[in-house]
Each structure stands twice: as structure tokens, then as C-alpha cells.
mmCIF file of C-alpha atoms and ligand atoms in Angstrom:
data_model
loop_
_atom_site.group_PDB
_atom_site.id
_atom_site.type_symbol
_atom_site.label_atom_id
_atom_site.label_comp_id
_atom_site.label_asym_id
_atom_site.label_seq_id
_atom_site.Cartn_x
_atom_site.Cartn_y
_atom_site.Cartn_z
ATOM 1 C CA UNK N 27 215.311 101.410 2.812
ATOM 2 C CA UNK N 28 216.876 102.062 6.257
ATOM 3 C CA UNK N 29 215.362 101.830 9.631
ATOM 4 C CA UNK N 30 213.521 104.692 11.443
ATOM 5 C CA UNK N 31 214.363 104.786 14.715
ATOM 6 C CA UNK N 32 212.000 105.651 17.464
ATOM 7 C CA UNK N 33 212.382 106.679 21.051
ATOM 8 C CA UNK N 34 209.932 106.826 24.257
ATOM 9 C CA UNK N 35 210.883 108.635 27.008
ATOM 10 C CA UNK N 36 209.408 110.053 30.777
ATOM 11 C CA UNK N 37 209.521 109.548 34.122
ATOM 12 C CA UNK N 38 208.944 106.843 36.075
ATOM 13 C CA UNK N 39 205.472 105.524 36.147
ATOM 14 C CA UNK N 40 204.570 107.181 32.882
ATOM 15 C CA UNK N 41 203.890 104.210 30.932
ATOM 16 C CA UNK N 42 206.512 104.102 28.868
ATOM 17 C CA UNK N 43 207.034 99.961 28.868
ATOM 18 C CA UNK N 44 203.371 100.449 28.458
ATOM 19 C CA UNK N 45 203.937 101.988 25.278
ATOM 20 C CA UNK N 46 206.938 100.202 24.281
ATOM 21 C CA UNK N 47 204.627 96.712 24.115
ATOM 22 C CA UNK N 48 201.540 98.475 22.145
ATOM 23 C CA UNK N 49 203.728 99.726 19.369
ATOM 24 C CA UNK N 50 205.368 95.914 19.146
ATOM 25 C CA UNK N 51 201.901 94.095 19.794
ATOM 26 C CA UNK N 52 200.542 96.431 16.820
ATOM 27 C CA UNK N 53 203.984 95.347 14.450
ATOM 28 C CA UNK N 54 203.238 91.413 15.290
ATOM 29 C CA UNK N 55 199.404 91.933 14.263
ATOM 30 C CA UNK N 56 201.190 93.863 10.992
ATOM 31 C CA UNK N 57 203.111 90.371 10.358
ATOM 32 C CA UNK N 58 206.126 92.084 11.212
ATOM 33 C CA UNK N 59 209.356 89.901 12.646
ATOM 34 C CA UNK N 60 211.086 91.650 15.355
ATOM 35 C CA UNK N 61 213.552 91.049 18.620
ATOM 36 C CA UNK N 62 212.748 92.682 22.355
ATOM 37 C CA UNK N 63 216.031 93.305 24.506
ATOM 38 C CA UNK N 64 216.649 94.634 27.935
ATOM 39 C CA UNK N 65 219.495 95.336 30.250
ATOM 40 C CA UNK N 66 220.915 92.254 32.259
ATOM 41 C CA UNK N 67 221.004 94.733 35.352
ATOM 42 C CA UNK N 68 216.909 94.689 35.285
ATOM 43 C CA UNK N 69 216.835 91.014 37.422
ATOM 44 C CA UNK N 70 213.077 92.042 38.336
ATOM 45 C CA UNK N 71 211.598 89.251 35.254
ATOM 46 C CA UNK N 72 214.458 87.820 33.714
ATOM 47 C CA UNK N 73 213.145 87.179 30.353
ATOM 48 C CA UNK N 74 209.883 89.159 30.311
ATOM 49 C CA UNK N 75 209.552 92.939 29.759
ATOM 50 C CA UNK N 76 206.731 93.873 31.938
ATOM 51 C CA UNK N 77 204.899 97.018 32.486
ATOM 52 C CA UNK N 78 203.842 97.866 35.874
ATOM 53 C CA UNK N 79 199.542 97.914 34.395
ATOM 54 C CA UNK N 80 200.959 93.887 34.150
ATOM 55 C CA UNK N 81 201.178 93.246 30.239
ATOM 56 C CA UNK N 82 204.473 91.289 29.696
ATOM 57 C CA UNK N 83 206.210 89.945 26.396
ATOM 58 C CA UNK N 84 209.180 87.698 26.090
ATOM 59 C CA UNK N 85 212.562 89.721 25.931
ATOM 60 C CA UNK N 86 216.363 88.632 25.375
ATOM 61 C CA UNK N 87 218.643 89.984 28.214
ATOM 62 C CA UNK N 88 221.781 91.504 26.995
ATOM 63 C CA UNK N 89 224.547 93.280 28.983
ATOM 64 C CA UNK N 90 226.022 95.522 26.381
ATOM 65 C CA UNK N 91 223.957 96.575 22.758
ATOM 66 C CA UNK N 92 226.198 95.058 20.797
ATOM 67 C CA UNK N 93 225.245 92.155 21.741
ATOM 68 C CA UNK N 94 221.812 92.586 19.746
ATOM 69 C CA UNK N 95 223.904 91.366 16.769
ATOM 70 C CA UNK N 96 224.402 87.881 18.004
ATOM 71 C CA UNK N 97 220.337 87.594 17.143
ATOM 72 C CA UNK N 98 220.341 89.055 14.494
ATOM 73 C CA UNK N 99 219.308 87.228 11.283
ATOM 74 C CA UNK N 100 220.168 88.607 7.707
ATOM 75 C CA UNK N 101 216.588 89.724 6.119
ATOM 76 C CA UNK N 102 214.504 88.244 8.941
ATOM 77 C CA UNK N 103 213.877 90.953 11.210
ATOM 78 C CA UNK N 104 211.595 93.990 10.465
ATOM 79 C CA UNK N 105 212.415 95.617 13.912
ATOM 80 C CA UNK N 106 214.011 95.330 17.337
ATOM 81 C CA UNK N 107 212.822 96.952 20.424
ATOM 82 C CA UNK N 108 214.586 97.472 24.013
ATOM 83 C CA UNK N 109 213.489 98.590 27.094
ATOM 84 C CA UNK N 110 215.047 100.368 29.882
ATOM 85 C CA UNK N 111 218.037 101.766 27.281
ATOM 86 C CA UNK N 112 219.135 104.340 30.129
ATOM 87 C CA UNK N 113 221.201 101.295 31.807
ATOM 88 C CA UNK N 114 223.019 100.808 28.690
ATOM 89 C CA UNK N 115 225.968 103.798 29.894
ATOM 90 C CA UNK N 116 227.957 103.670 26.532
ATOM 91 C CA UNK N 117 227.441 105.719 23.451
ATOM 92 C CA UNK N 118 224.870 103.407 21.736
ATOM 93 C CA UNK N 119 223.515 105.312 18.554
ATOM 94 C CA UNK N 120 226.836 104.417 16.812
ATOM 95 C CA UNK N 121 225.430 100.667 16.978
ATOM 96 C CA UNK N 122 222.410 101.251 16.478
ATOM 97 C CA UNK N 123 222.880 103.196 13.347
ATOM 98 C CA UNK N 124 224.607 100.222 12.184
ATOM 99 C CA UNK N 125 221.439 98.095 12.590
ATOM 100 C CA UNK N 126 219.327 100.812 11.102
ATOM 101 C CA UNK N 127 221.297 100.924 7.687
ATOM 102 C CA UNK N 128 220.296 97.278 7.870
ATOM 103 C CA UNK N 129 216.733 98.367 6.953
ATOM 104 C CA UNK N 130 215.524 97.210 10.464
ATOM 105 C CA UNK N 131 213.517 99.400 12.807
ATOM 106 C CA UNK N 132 214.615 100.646 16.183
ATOM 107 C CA UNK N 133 211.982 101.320 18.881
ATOM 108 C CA UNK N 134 213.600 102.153 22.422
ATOM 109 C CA UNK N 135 212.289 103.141 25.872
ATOM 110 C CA UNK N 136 213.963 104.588 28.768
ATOM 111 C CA UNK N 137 214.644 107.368 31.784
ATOM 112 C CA UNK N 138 215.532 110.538 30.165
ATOM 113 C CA UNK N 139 216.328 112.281 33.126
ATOM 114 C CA UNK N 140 217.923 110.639 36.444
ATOM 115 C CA UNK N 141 216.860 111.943 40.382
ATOM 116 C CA UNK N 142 219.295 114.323 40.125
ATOM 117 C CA UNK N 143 217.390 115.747 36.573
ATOM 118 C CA UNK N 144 220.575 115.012 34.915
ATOM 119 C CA UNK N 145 220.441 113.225 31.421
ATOM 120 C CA UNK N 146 221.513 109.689 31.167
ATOM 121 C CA UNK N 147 224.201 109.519 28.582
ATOM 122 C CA UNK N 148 222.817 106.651 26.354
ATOM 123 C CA UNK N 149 219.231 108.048 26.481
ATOM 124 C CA UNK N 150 220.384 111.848 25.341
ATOM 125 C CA UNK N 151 222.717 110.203 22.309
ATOM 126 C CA UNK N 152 219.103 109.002 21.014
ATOM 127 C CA UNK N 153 216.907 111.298 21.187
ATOM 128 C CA UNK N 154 218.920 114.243 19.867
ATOM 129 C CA UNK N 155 219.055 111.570 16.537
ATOM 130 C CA UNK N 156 215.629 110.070 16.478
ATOM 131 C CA UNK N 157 213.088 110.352 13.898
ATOM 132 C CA UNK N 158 210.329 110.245 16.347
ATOM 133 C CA UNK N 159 209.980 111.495 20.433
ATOM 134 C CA UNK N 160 207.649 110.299 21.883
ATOM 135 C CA UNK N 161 207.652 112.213 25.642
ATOM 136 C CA UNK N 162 205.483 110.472 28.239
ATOM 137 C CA UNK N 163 203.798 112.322 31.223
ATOM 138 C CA UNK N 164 203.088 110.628 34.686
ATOM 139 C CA UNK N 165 200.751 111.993 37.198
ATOM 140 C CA UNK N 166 202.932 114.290 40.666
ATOM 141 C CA UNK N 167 201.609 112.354 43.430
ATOM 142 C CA UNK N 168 201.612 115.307 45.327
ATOM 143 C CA UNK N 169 199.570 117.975 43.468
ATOM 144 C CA UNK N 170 198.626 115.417 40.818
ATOM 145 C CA UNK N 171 199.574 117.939 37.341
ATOM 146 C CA UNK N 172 201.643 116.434 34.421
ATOM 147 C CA UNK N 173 204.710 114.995 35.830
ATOM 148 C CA UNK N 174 208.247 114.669 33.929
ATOM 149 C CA UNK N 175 211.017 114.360 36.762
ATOM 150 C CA UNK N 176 211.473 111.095 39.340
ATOM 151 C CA UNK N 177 211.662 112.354 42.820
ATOM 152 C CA UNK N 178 213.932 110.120 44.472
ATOM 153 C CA UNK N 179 213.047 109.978 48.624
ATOM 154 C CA UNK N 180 215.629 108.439 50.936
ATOM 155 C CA UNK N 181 214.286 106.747 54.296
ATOM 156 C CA UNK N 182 216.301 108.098 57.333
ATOM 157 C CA UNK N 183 215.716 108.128 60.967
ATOM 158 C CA UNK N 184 211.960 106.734 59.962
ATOM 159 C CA UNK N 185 211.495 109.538 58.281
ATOM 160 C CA UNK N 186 211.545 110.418 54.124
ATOM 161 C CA UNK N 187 213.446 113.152 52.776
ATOM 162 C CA UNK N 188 214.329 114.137 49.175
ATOM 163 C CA UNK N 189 217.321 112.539 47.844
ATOM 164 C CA UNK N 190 221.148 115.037 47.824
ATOM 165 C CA UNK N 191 222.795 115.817 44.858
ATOM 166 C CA UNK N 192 225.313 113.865 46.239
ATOM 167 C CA UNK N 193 223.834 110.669 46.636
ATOM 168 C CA UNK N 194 224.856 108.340 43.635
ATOM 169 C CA UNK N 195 222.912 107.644 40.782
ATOM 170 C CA UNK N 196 222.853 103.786 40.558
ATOM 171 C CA UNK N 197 222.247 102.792 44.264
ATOM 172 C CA UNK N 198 223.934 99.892 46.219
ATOM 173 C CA UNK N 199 221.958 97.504 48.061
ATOM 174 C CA UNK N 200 221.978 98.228 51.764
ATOM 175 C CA UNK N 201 223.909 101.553 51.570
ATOM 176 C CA UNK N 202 220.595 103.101 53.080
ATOM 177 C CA UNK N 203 217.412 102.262 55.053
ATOM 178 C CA UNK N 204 215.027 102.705 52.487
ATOM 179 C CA UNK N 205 214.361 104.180 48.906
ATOM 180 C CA UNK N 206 211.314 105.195 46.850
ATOM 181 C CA UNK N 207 210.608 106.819 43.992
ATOM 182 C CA UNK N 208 207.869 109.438 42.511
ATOM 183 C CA UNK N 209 207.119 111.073 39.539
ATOM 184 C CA UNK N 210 206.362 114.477 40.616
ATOM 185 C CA UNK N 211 205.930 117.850 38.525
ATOM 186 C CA UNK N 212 208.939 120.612 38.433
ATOM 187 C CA UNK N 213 207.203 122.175 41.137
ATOM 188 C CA UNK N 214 206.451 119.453 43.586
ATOM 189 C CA UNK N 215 210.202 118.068 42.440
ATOM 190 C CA UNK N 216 213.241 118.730 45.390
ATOM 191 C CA UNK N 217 216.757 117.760 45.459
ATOM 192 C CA UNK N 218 218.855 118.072 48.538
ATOM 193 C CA UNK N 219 222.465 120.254 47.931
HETATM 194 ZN ZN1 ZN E 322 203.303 118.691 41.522
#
């Protein structure tokens, strides 16, 4: 039987490592055998995925997916999970079909939409081929409805604006002041031509 694979998606501060630690605690109580990645880029807790209400479990760091296949053991694992799949920019369903027709499940978390409300690349491929969405909701810190987009405010003059269009996705360190970000509704959500 092949692998189902299942993705979690949302803003930022929606819960979505949250959710990506439930659905493997509840496997390991099921006596199920499975592997947690994450992106190398994510230095916050280098072998720990942790959610931000503080639950963490112990995760493999892995620059590229195709490295998942160097822990991989024939028959021995019932699932993988990874976290944070929107900093994986390469088209990733290709492998991870691969390790689905292995009979292994996929679960997967990430950013579906960046500042800008643009798709990431790796995080569309998935979700247009999943067998289960699972869309995740923060709360707009400014009128406090469902939120789905990450307002991305940029510090300047001691004062924050909404991000530009312009502004780069991935940010480098010192480039600017300051940065935040805030899951905010449609409404409530700017961007800066
Ligand atoms: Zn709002």
C-alpha cells in the first residue's frame, strides 16, 4: 500500500508546528516508526522542532529533501514528517512521491503564502497533490478575525511600516533596522508598491 501524504498549511502563528507534533505524538502512541526533518536554514533549535506554545521533538536537519533518503531504512519506517517545507525552494513532490510508493507516510508543514501573498514554490507543488489540507487560521492582531496572510512590518526611522513588494523574500541580516511579523486578516493585511 502506498503512502498518503498530508499537508498543513497557514500563516504564521497559526499553529501549524503545533499540529505537525500532535499528529506524530498520536502515530508514536499508535506504535508507529517514523523520521522528523527540517530545513538546515531554521538555526533557531538545531535538532528540535519546536512550536512557539513550547512542545519540542527531536528532528534531523537536512539541507535539501533528498537527503531524507540517507535515513531511510527498508521496511522500518511507517512515516516521516518535516517542518517548515516552504525553505525547501526545489520541486519536492517528485521525491517525495518516491518515498510514498515506498508505503511510508508523508506529513508536512509550512508557509503557504510569503509577505508578499505570493506562493512558495515547494509548498504549492504539495498541496495541489495531497490527499489531505489541512488550512490553519491565526488570530489578525489588529481586528482579531480569522487570519491567513503574514504581514511583514519593516522598522524605519523608529517607526513600522508595511513591508514593499519590492523588498526580498528571504531577508539578509542587517540589511534593515528591524523586522516583525503578523498574521493579520485580508483586510487588516497591506503591502507597500
Ligand atoms: Zn483584521
Amino acid at each position: 500500500m502506498k503512502g498518503r501524504l498530508e499537508i498543513i498549511i497557514g500563516p504564521m502563528y497559526s499553529g501549524k508546528t503545533e499540529e505537525l507534533i500532535r499528529r506524530i505524538t498520536r502515530r508514536r502512541i499508535a506504535k508507529q516508526s517514523g523520521l522528523v526533518f527540517k530545513p538546515v536554514v531554521d538555526t533557531r533549535d538545531k535538532s528540535f522542532v519546536k512550536s512557539r506554545a513550547g512542545t519540542t521533538i527531536e528532528a534531523i536537519p537536512i539541507s535539501k529533501i533528498s537527503d531524507i533518503f540517507d535515513f531511510l531504512e527498508d521496511g522500518k519506517n511507517d512515516f516521516i514528517a518535516i517542518d517548515e517545507i516552504q525553505f525547501f525552494d526545489e520541486p519536492i513532490y517528485n521525491i517525495l512521491e518516491d518515498i510514498l510508493n515506498r508505503g511510508i507516510d508523508v506529513i508536512s508543514s509550512g508557509l503557504n503564502l510569503d509577505f508578499k501573498g505570493e506562493p512558495f514554490k515547494s509548498v504549492e507543488d504539495l498541496v495541489i497533490r495531497a490527499d489531505d489540507i489541512t488550512l490553519l487560521k491565526a488570530v489578525c492582531v489588529v481586528c482579531g478575525k480569522d487570519a491567513t496572510r503574514t504581514q511583514r512590518m519593516i522598522l524605519k526611522n523608529g517607526e513600522w511600516l508595511p513591508a514593499s513588494k519590492r523588498d526580498d523574500v528571504i531577508l539578509i541580516d542587517g540589511s534593515i533596522e528591524g523586522v516583525k511579523y503578523e498574521p493579520r486578516c485580508r483586510d487588516c493585511w497591506k503591502i507597500l508598491d
